[in-house]
PDB file of C-alpha atoms in Angstrom:
ATOM      1  CA  UNK A   1      93.190  76.346 103.322  1.00 77.00           C
ATOM      2  CA  UNK A   2      90.919  79.128 102.209  1.00 84.00           C
ATOM      3  CA  UNK A   3      92.176  81.393  99.456  1.00 89.00           C
ATOM      4  CA  UNK A   4      91.039  83.989  96.949  1.00 93.00           C
ATOM      5  CA  UNK A   5      92.505  84.541  93.484  1.00 94.00           C
ATOM      6  CA  UNK A   6      91.932  87.742  91.534  1.00 93.00           C
ATOM      7  CA  UNK A   7      92.947  88.807  88.070  1.00 87.00           C
ATOM      8  CA  UNK A   8      96.074  90.904  88.020  1.00 84.00           C
ATOM      9  CA  UNK A   9      95.865  94.568  87.224  1.00 86.00           C
ATOM     10  CA  UNK A  10      95.945  97.236  86.423  1.00 93.00           C
ATOM     11  CA  UNK A  11      92.731  97.178  84.446  1.00 96.00           C
ATOM     12  CA  UNK A  12      92.609 100.266  82.236  1.00 96.00           C
ATOM     13  CA  UNK A  13      89.280 101.340  80.751  1.00 97.00           C
ATOM     14  CA  UNK A  14      87.689 104.350  79.153  1.00 97.00           C
ATOM     15  CA  UNK A  15      84.705 105.971  80.797  1.00 97.00           C
ATOM     16  CA  UNK A  16      81.399 104.157  80.100  1.00 96.00           C
ATOM     17  CA  UNK A  17      83.148 100.880  79.281  1.00 97.00           C
ATOM     18  CA  UNK A  18      81.984  97.551  80.706  1.00 97.00           C
ATOM     19  CA  UNK A  19      83.979  96.216  83.631  1.00 97.00           C
ATOM     20  CA  UNK A  20      84.674  92.670  84.739  1.00 97.00           C
ATOM     21  CA  UNK A  21      87.145  91.786  87.477  1.00 97.00           C
ATOM     22  CA  UNK A  22      87.482  88.040  87.935  1.00 97.00           C
ATOM     23  CA  UNK A  23      87.592  86.397  91.348  1.00 97.00           C
ATOM     24  CA  UNK A  24      87.689  82.700  92.220  1.00 97.00           C
ATOM     25  CA  UNK A  25      87.960  81.125  95.611  1.00 96.00           C
ATOM     26  CA  UNK A  26      88.910  77.953  97.428  1.00 93.00           C
ATOM     27  CA  UNK A  27      87.164  77.258 100.698  1.00 89.00           C
ATOM     28  CA  UNK A  28      85.744  74.528 102.868  1.00 81.00           C
ATOM     29  CA  UNK A  29      82.050  74.693 103.571  1.00 79.00           C
ATOM     30  CA  UNK A  30      79.985  77.595 102.341  1.00 83.00           C
ATOM     31  CA  UNK A  31      81.796  80.893 102.734  1.00 89.00           C
ATOM     32  CA  UNK A  32      80.323  84.355 102.444  1.00 89.00           C
ATOM     33  CA  UNK A  33      81.875  86.423  99.652  1.00 93.00           C
ATOM     34  CA  UNK A  34      82.695  90.128  99.503  1.00 94.00           C
ATOM     35  CA  UNK A  35      84.101  92.871  97.371  1.00 96.00           C
ATOM     36  CA  UNK A  36      85.932  95.658  99.156  1.00 94.00           C
ATOM     37  CA  UNK A  37      87.112  98.871  97.468  1.00 95.00           C
ATOM     38  CA  UNK A  38      90.001 101.165  98.367  1.00 91.00           C
ATOM     39  CA  UNK A  39      89.813 104.639  96.859  1.00 92.00           C
ATOM     40  CA  UNK A  40      93.045 106.655  96.691  1.00 87.00           C
ATOM     41  CA  UNK A  41      94.059 107.884 100.132  1.00 81.00           C
ATOM     42  CA  UNK A  42      91.180 106.142 101.878  1.00 83.00           C
ATOM     43  CA  UNK A  43      90.672 102.982 103.887  1.00 82.00           C
ATOM     44  CA  UNK A  44      89.048  99.867 102.507  1.00 88.00           C
ATOM     45  CA  UNK A  45      85.287  99.860 102.536  1.00 90.00           C
ATOM     46  CA  UNK A  46      82.733  97.166 101.887  1.00 91.00           C
ATOM     47  CA  UNK A  47      81.262  97.436  98.379  1.00 95.00           C
ATOM     48  CA  UNK A  48      78.946  94.426  98.238  1.00 95.00           C
ATOM     49  CA  UNK A  49      78.483  90.927  99.566  1.00 92.00           C
ATOM     50  CA  UNK A  50      76.688  87.616  98.981  1.00 93.00           C
ATOM     51  CA  UNK A  51      76.144  85.006 101.646  1.00 89.00           C
ATOM     52  CA  UNK A  52      74.909  81.949  99.738  1.00 89.00           C
ATOM     53  CA  UNK A  53      74.995  80.346  96.314  1.00 92.00           C
ATOM     54  CA  UNK A  54      73.220  82.230  93.510  1.00 95.00           C
ATOM     55  CA  UNK A  55      72.918  85.374  95.641  1.00 94.00           C
ATOM     56  CA  UNK A  56      73.680  88.596  93.793  1.00 97.00           C
ATOM     57  CA  UNK A  57      75.287  91.446  95.687  1.00 96.00           C
ATOM     58  CA  UNK A  58      74.909  94.931  94.254  1.00 97.00           C
ATOM     59  CA  UNK A  59      75.857  98.498  95.133  1.00 96.00           C
ATOM     60  CA  UNK A  60      76.674 101.706  93.250  1.00 95.00           C
ATOM     61  CA  UNK A  61      76.016  99.991  89.913  1.00 97.00           C
ATOM     62  CA  UNK A  62      78.408  97.130  90.695  1.00 98.00           C
ATOM     63  CA  UNK A  63      77.168  93.534  90.808  1.00 98.00           C
ATOM     64  CA  UNK A  64      78.611  90.132  91.657  1.00 98.00           C
ATOM     65  CA  UNK A  65      76.898  86.742  91.694  1.00 98.00           C
ATOM     66  CA  UNK A  66      77.953  83.900  94.013  1.00 96.00           C
ATOM     67  CA  UNK A  67      78.571  80.937  91.687  1.00 96.00           C
ATOM     68  CA  UNK A  68      79.185  77.773  93.684  1.00 93.00           C
ATOM     69  CA  UNK A  69      79.575  75.544  90.630  1.00 94.00           C
ATOM     70  CA  UNK A  70      82.486  77.632  89.337  1.00 95.00           C
ATOM     71  CA  UNK A  71      83.622  78.905  92.774  1.00 96.00           C
ATOM     72  CA  UNK A  72      83.562  82.438  91.398  1.00 97.00           C
ATOM     73  CA  UNK A  73      82.389  85.905  92.401  1.00 97.00           C
ATOM     74  CA  UNK A  74      83.220  88.140  89.457  1.00 98.00           C
ATOM     75  CA  UNK A  75      82.651  91.873  89.835  1.00 98.00           C
ATOM     76  CA  UNK A  76      80.847  93.665  86.994  1.00 98.00           C
ATOM     77  CA  UNK A  77      79.681  97.150  86.144  1.00 98.00           C
ATOM     78  CA  UNK A  78      77.932  98.125  82.970  1.00 97.00           C
ATOM     79  CA  UNK A  79      79.381 101.619  82.602  1.00 96.00           C
ATOM     80  CA  UNK A  80      82.376 102.732  84.631  1.00 97.00           C
ATOM     81  CA  UNK A  81      83.139 106.292  85.665  1.00 97.00           C
ATOM     82  CA  UNK A  82      86.424 108.031  86.379  1.00 97.00           C
ATOM     83  CA  UNK A  83      85.402 108.084  90.034  1.00 96.00           C
ATOM     84  CA  UNK A  84      85.438 104.260  90.062  1.00 97.00           C
ATOM     85  CA  UNK A  85      89.231 104.292  89.807  1.00 97.00           C
ATOM     86  CA  UNK A  86      90.375 102.384  92.879  1.00 96.00           C
ATOM     87  CA  UNK A  87      91.754  99.062  94.048  1.00 94.00           C
ATOM     88  CA  UNK A  88      89.176  96.284  94.360  1.00 96.00           C
ATOM     89  CA  UNK A  89      89.632  93.344  96.727  1.00 95.00           C
ATOM     90  CA  UNK A  90      87.697  90.104  96.635  1.00 95.00           C
ATOM     91  CA  UNK A  91      87.379  88.382 100.011  1.00 93.00           C
ATOM     92  CA  UNK A  92      85.691  85.528 101.801  1.00 91.00           C
ATOM     93  CA  UNK A  93      84.753  84.577 105.321  1.00 85.00           C
ATOM     94  CA  UNK A  94      84.768  80.900 106.176  1.00 74.00           C
ATOM     95  CA  UNK A  95      81.475  79.633 107.444  1.00 63.00           C
ATOM     96  CA  UNK A  96      82.723  78.053 110.650  1.00 61.00           C
ATOM     97  CA  UNK A  97      85.172  78.889 113.358  1.00 59.00           C
ATOM     98  CA  UNK A  98      86.720  82.301 113.787  1.00 62.00           C
ATOM     99  CA  UNK A  99      85.401  84.423 110.990  1.00 65.00           C
ATOM    100  CA  UNK A 100      88.396  86.300 109.688  1.00 75.00           C
ATOM    101  CA  UNK A 101      88.383  87.756 106.216  1.00 82.00           C
ATOM    102  CA  UNK A 102      90.661  86.191 103.606  1.00 87.00           C
ATOM    103  CA  UNK A 103      91.531  88.673 100.869  1.00 90.00           C
ATOM    104  CA  UNK A 104      92.777  88.429  97.321  1.00 91.00           C
ATOM    105  CA  UNK A 105      95.726  90.475  96.108  1.00 90.00           C
ATOM    106  CA  UNK A 106      93.596  93.323  94.823  1.00 92.00           C
ATOM    107  CA  UNK A 107      93.024  94.639  91.289  1.00 95.00           C
ATOM    108  CA  UNK A 108      93.721  98.240  90.431  1.00 94.00           C
ATOM    109  CA  UNK A 109      91.162  99.861  88.099  1.00 97.00           C
ATOM    110  CA  UNK A 110      92.095 102.983  86.151  1.00 97.00           C
ATOM    111  CA  UNK A 111      89.304 104.745  84.284  1.00 97.00           C
ATOM    112  CA  UNK A 112      90.205 107.530  81.871  1.00 96.00           C
ATOM    113  CA  UNK A 113      87.824 110.226  80.575  1.00 95.00           C
TER     114      UNK A 113
ATOM    115  CA  UNK B   1      85.511 109.017 116.605  1.00 52.00           C
ATOM    116  CA  UNK B   2      84.085 109.278 113.128  1.00 77.00           C
ATOM    117  CA  UNK B   3      86.271 106.544 111.721  1.00 90.00           C
ATOM    118  CA  UNK B   4      89.239 104.300 112.436  1.00 94.00           C
ATOM    119  CA  UNK B   5      92.301 106.415 112.956  1.00 95.00           C
ATOM    120  CA  UNK B   6      95.865 105.198 112.503  1.00 96.00           C
ATOM    121  CA  UNK B   7      99.126 106.912 113.294  1.00 96.00           C
ATOM    122  CA  UNK B   8     101.586 107.672 111.987  1.00 97.00           C
ATOM    123  CA  UNK B   9     100.418 107.645 108.390  1.00 94.00           C
ATOM    124  CA  UNK B  10     104.010 107.149 107.247  1.00 96.00           C
ATOM    125  CA  UNK B  11     107.010 105.785 109.102  1.00 97.00           C
ATOM    126  CA  UNK B  12     110.537 105.462 107.788  1.00 97.00           C
ATOM    127  CA  UNK B  13     112.951 103.585 110.010  1.00 97.00           C
ATOM    128  CA  UNK B  14     116.339 101.979 109.889  1.00 97.00           C
ATOM    129  CA  UNK B  15     116.811  98.240 109.899  1.00 97.00           C
ATOM    130  CA  UNK B  16     117.110  96.963 113.463  1.00 97.00           C
ATOM    131  CA  UNK B  17     115.062  99.725 115.088  1.00 97.00           C
ATOM    132  CA  UNK B  18     111.776  99.136 116.913  1.00 98.00           C
ATOM    133  CA  UNK B  19     108.539 100.777 115.723  1.00 98.00           C
ATOM    134  CA  UNK B  20     105.111 101.263 117.251  1.00 98.00           C
ATOM    135  CA  UNK B  21     101.970 101.673 115.167  1.00 98.00           C
ATOM    136  CA  UNK B  22      98.795 102.967 116.742  1.00 98.00           C
ATOM    137  CA  UNK B  23      95.133 102.336 116.001  1.00 97.00           C
ATOM    138  CA  UNK B  24      92.114 104.159 117.402  1.00 96.00           C
ATOM    139  CA  UNK B  25      89.007 102.161 116.502  1.00 95.00           C
ATOM    140  CA  UNK B  26      85.490 103.502 116.149  1.00 93.00           C
ATOM    141  CA  UNK B  27      84.026 104.171 119.564  1.00 91.00           C
ATOM    142  CA  UNK B  28      82.032 101.202 120.824  1.00 88.00           C
ATOM    143  CA  UNK B  29      83.562  98.655 118.449  1.00 90.00           C
ATOM    144  CA  UNK B  30      84.636  95.659 120.481  1.00 88.00           C
ATOM    145  CA  UNK B  31      86.477  93.803 117.721  1.00 88.00           C
ATOM    146  CA  UNK B  32      89.755  95.097 116.311  1.00 91.00           C
ATOM    147  CA  UNK B  33      91.937  93.604 113.588  1.00 92.00           C
ATOM    148  CA  UNK B  34      95.392  94.218 112.188  1.00 95.00           C
ATOM    149  CA  UNK B  35      96.180  93.362 108.570  1.00 94.00           C
ATOM    150  CA  UNK B  36      99.295  93.869 106.483  1.00 95.00           C
ATOM    151  CA  UNK B  37      99.296  94.858 102.816  1.00 90.00           C
ATOM    152  CA  UNK B  38     102.554  94.144 101.036  1.00 87.00           C
ATOM    153  CA  UNK B  39     103.374  95.076  97.467  1.00 78.00           C
ATOM    154  CA  UNK B  40     101.946  92.418  95.159  1.00 69.00           C
ATOM    155  CA  UNK B  41     100.350  90.550  98.055  1.00 73.00           C
ATOM    156  CA  UNK B  42      96.825  90.398  99.343  1.00 75.00           C
ATOM    157  CA  UNK B  43      95.833  91.661 102.726  1.00 86.00           C
ATOM    158  CA  UNK B  44      97.440  89.393 105.279  1.00 90.00           C
ATOM    159  CA  UNK B  45      95.679  88.867 108.604  1.00 90.00           C
ATOM    160  CA  UNK B  46      97.906  89.494 111.611  1.00 94.00           C
ATOM    161  CA  UNK B  47      95.863  89.520 114.822  1.00 93.00           C
ATOM    162  CA  UNK B  48      92.335  89.925 116.150  1.00 89.00           C
ATOM    163  CA  UNK B  49      91.214  91.445 119.440  1.00 90.00           C
ATOM    164  CA  UNK B  50      87.886  90.969 121.163  1.00 87.00           C
ATOM    165  CA  UNK B  51      87.953  93.552 123.914  1.00 89.00           C
ATOM    166  CA  UNK B  52      91.456  93.501 125.359  1.00 91.00           C
ATOM    167  CA  UNK B  53      92.168  89.858 124.643  1.00 90.00           C
ATOM    168  CA  UNK B  54      93.542  88.360 121.438  1.00 89.00           C
ATOM    169  CA  UNK B  55      91.801  85.061 120.650  1.00 83.00           C
ATOM    170  CA  UNK B  56      93.644  84.766 117.347  1.00 85.00           C
ATOM    171  CA  UNK B  57      97.207  85.936 116.827  1.00 89.00           C
ATOM    172  CA  UNK B  58      98.010  83.257 114.292  1.00 88.00           C
ATOM    173  CA  UNK B  59      98.957  85.736 111.594  1.00 91.00           C
ATOM    174  CA  UNK B  60     101.846  87.409 113.399  1.00 94.00           C
ATOM    175  CA  UNK B  61     104.863  86.593 111.179  1.00 93.00           C
ATOM    176  CA  UNK B  62     107.450  86.190 113.924  1.00 94.00           C
ATOM    177  CA  UNK B  63     108.088  86.822 117.604  1.00 95.00           C
ATOM    178  CA  UNK B  64     109.367  90.279 116.655  1.00 97.00           C
ATOM    179  CA  UNK B  65     105.727  91.255 116.194  1.00 97.00           C
ATOM    180  CA  UNK B  66     103.439  91.904 119.142  1.00 97.00           C
ATOM    181  CA  UNK B  67     100.250  93.822 119.771  1.00 97.00           C
ATOM    182  CA  UNK B  68      98.224  94.952 122.700  1.00 96.00           C
ATOM    183  CA  UNK B  69      94.938  96.649 123.294  1.00 96.00           C
ATOM    184  CA  UNK B  70      94.027  98.609 126.372  1.00 90.00           C
ATOM    185  CA  UNK B  71      90.694  99.785 127.720  1.00 89.00           C
ATOM    186  CA  UNK B  72      88.952  97.937 124.941  1.00 84.00           C
ATOM    187  CA  UNK B  73      89.935 100.772 122.654  1.00 92.00           C
ATOM    188  CA  UNK B  74      93.374 101.819 121.412  1.00 96.00           C
ATOM    189  CA  UNK B  75      95.680  99.161 120.026  1.00 97.00           C
ATOM    190  CA  UNK B  76      99.420  99.258 119.433  1.00 98.00           C
ATOM    191  CA  UNK B  77     101.298  97.000 117.036  1.00 98.00           C
ATOM    192  CA  UNK B  78     104.995  96.789 117.868  1.00 98.00           C
ATOM    193  CA  UNK B  79     107.681  95.481 115.550  1.00 98.00           C
ATOM    194  CA  UNK B  80     111.057  94.901 117.166  1.00 98.00           C
ATOM    195  CA  UNK B  81     114.364  94.842 115.308  1.00 97.00           C
ATOM    196  CA  UNK B  82     112.695  95.754 112.022  1.00 97.00           C
ATOM    197  CA  UNK B  83     113.789  94.069 108.804  1.00 97.00           C
ATOM    198  CA  UNK B  84     113.398  95.255 105.235  1.00 95.00           C
ATOM    199  CA  UNK B  85     110.763  92.601 104.573  1.00 94.00           C
ATOM    200  CA  UNK B  86     108.594  94.290 107.216  1.00 96.00           C
ATOM    201  CA  UNK B  87     108.036  97.182 104.805  1.00 96.00           C
ATOM    202  CA  UNK B  88     104.315  97.269 104.035  1.00 96.00           C
ATOM    203  CA  UNK B  89     101.099  99.115 104.748  1.00 94.00           C
ATOM    204  CA  UNK B  90      99.705  98.097 108.126  1.00 97.00           C
ATOM    205  CA  UNK B  91      95.941  98.354 108.260  1.00 95.00           C
ATOM    206  CA  UNK B  92      93.717  98.394 111.301  1.00 95.00           C
ATOM    207  CA  UNK B  93      90.002  97.663 111.210  1.00 92.00           C
ATOM    208  CA  UNK B  94      87.222  97.480 113.759  1.00 90.00           C
ATOM    209  CA  UNK B  95      83.699  96.144 113.954  1.00 85.00           C
ATOM    210  CA  UNK B  96      80.872  95.844 116.446  1.00 80.00           C
ATOM    211  CA  UNK B  97      81.582  92.233 117.305  1.00 67.00           C
ATOM    212  CA  UNK B  98      82.909  89.063 115.754  1.00 59.00           C
ATOM    213  CA  UNK B  99      79.499  88.081 114.532  1.00 54.00           C
ATOM    214  CA  UNK B 100      79.410  91.025 112.172  1.00 48.00           C
ATOM    215  CA  UNK B 101      83.010  91.230 111.230  1.00 49.00           C
ATOM    216  CA  UNK B 102      82.425  91.241 107.516  1.00 61.00           C
ATOM    217  CA  UNK B 103      81.341  94.805 108.086  1.00 75.00           C
ATOM    218  CA  UNK B 104      84.829  95.944 108.921  1.00 83.00           C
ATOM    219  CA  UNK B 105      85.703  99.612 109.022  1.00 88.00           C
ATOM    220  CA  UNK B 106      89.280 100.158 107.947  1.00 90.00           C
ATOM    221  CA  UNK B 107      91.701 102.933 108.728  1.00 92.00           C
ATOM    222  CA  UNK B 108      93.887 104.495 106.042  1.00 90.00           C
ATOM    223  CA  UNK B 109      96.883 102.530 107.222  1.00 93.00           C
ATOM    224  CA  UNK B 110     100.466 103.197 108.216  1.00 96.00           C
ATOM    225  CA  UNK B 111     103.027 102.966 105.417  1.00 95.00           C
ATOM    226  CA  UNK B 112     106.144 101.471 106.994  1.00 97.00           C
ATOM    227  CA  UNK B 113     109.424 101.689 105.118  1.00 97.00           C
ATOM    228  CA  UNK B 114     112.461  99.936 106.566  1.00 97.00           C
ATOM    229  CA  UNK B 115     115.728 101.119 105.028  1.00 95.00           C
TER     230      UNK B 115
END
């Protein structure tokens, strides 16, 4: 079945450091890929997405590239801020049938000043 | 409303009791989803509503779990005879329709603790 694997957290960084959160997936067909973010005390919200191979999703300085050859969708940011501290979820939607989101376990990011 | 609203935000109950969790989706959203977030686990899909019907309830863990939606709006997730393994954050989300469901709007969740 479809699944998403994320690196375990927490990831602890200093402000302005480079961020990578790894995500790999297993899916039939050609899924769409997403990163969702959950800030403290808030609901999950869509951060970025990519719908086909080699697409790059970007938002708020975050980027992720859909790599079909490595079945990966790693999240990156060149310079993190304290306000980026949150839990990040990688997710996919299968390309056929009922399109429910399949989420990874989430990675907590802690950014210190 | 302005966003997806869930109540209560926290619920502590004793093992064996029944609980009801409520979700008010964004006005006009026809699709509604329930997910469960357990410690150390990813978000686990429970059930999906399109209008008042549930085309996919494959994620409900057992027959102690049920959900309904009325008026194409409010949804209630009911857990009967709660067990300690039911402790989790229960998240509700809504979207315009199933064709756009990657653009889910999530509520803040209900933290359920079963003692």
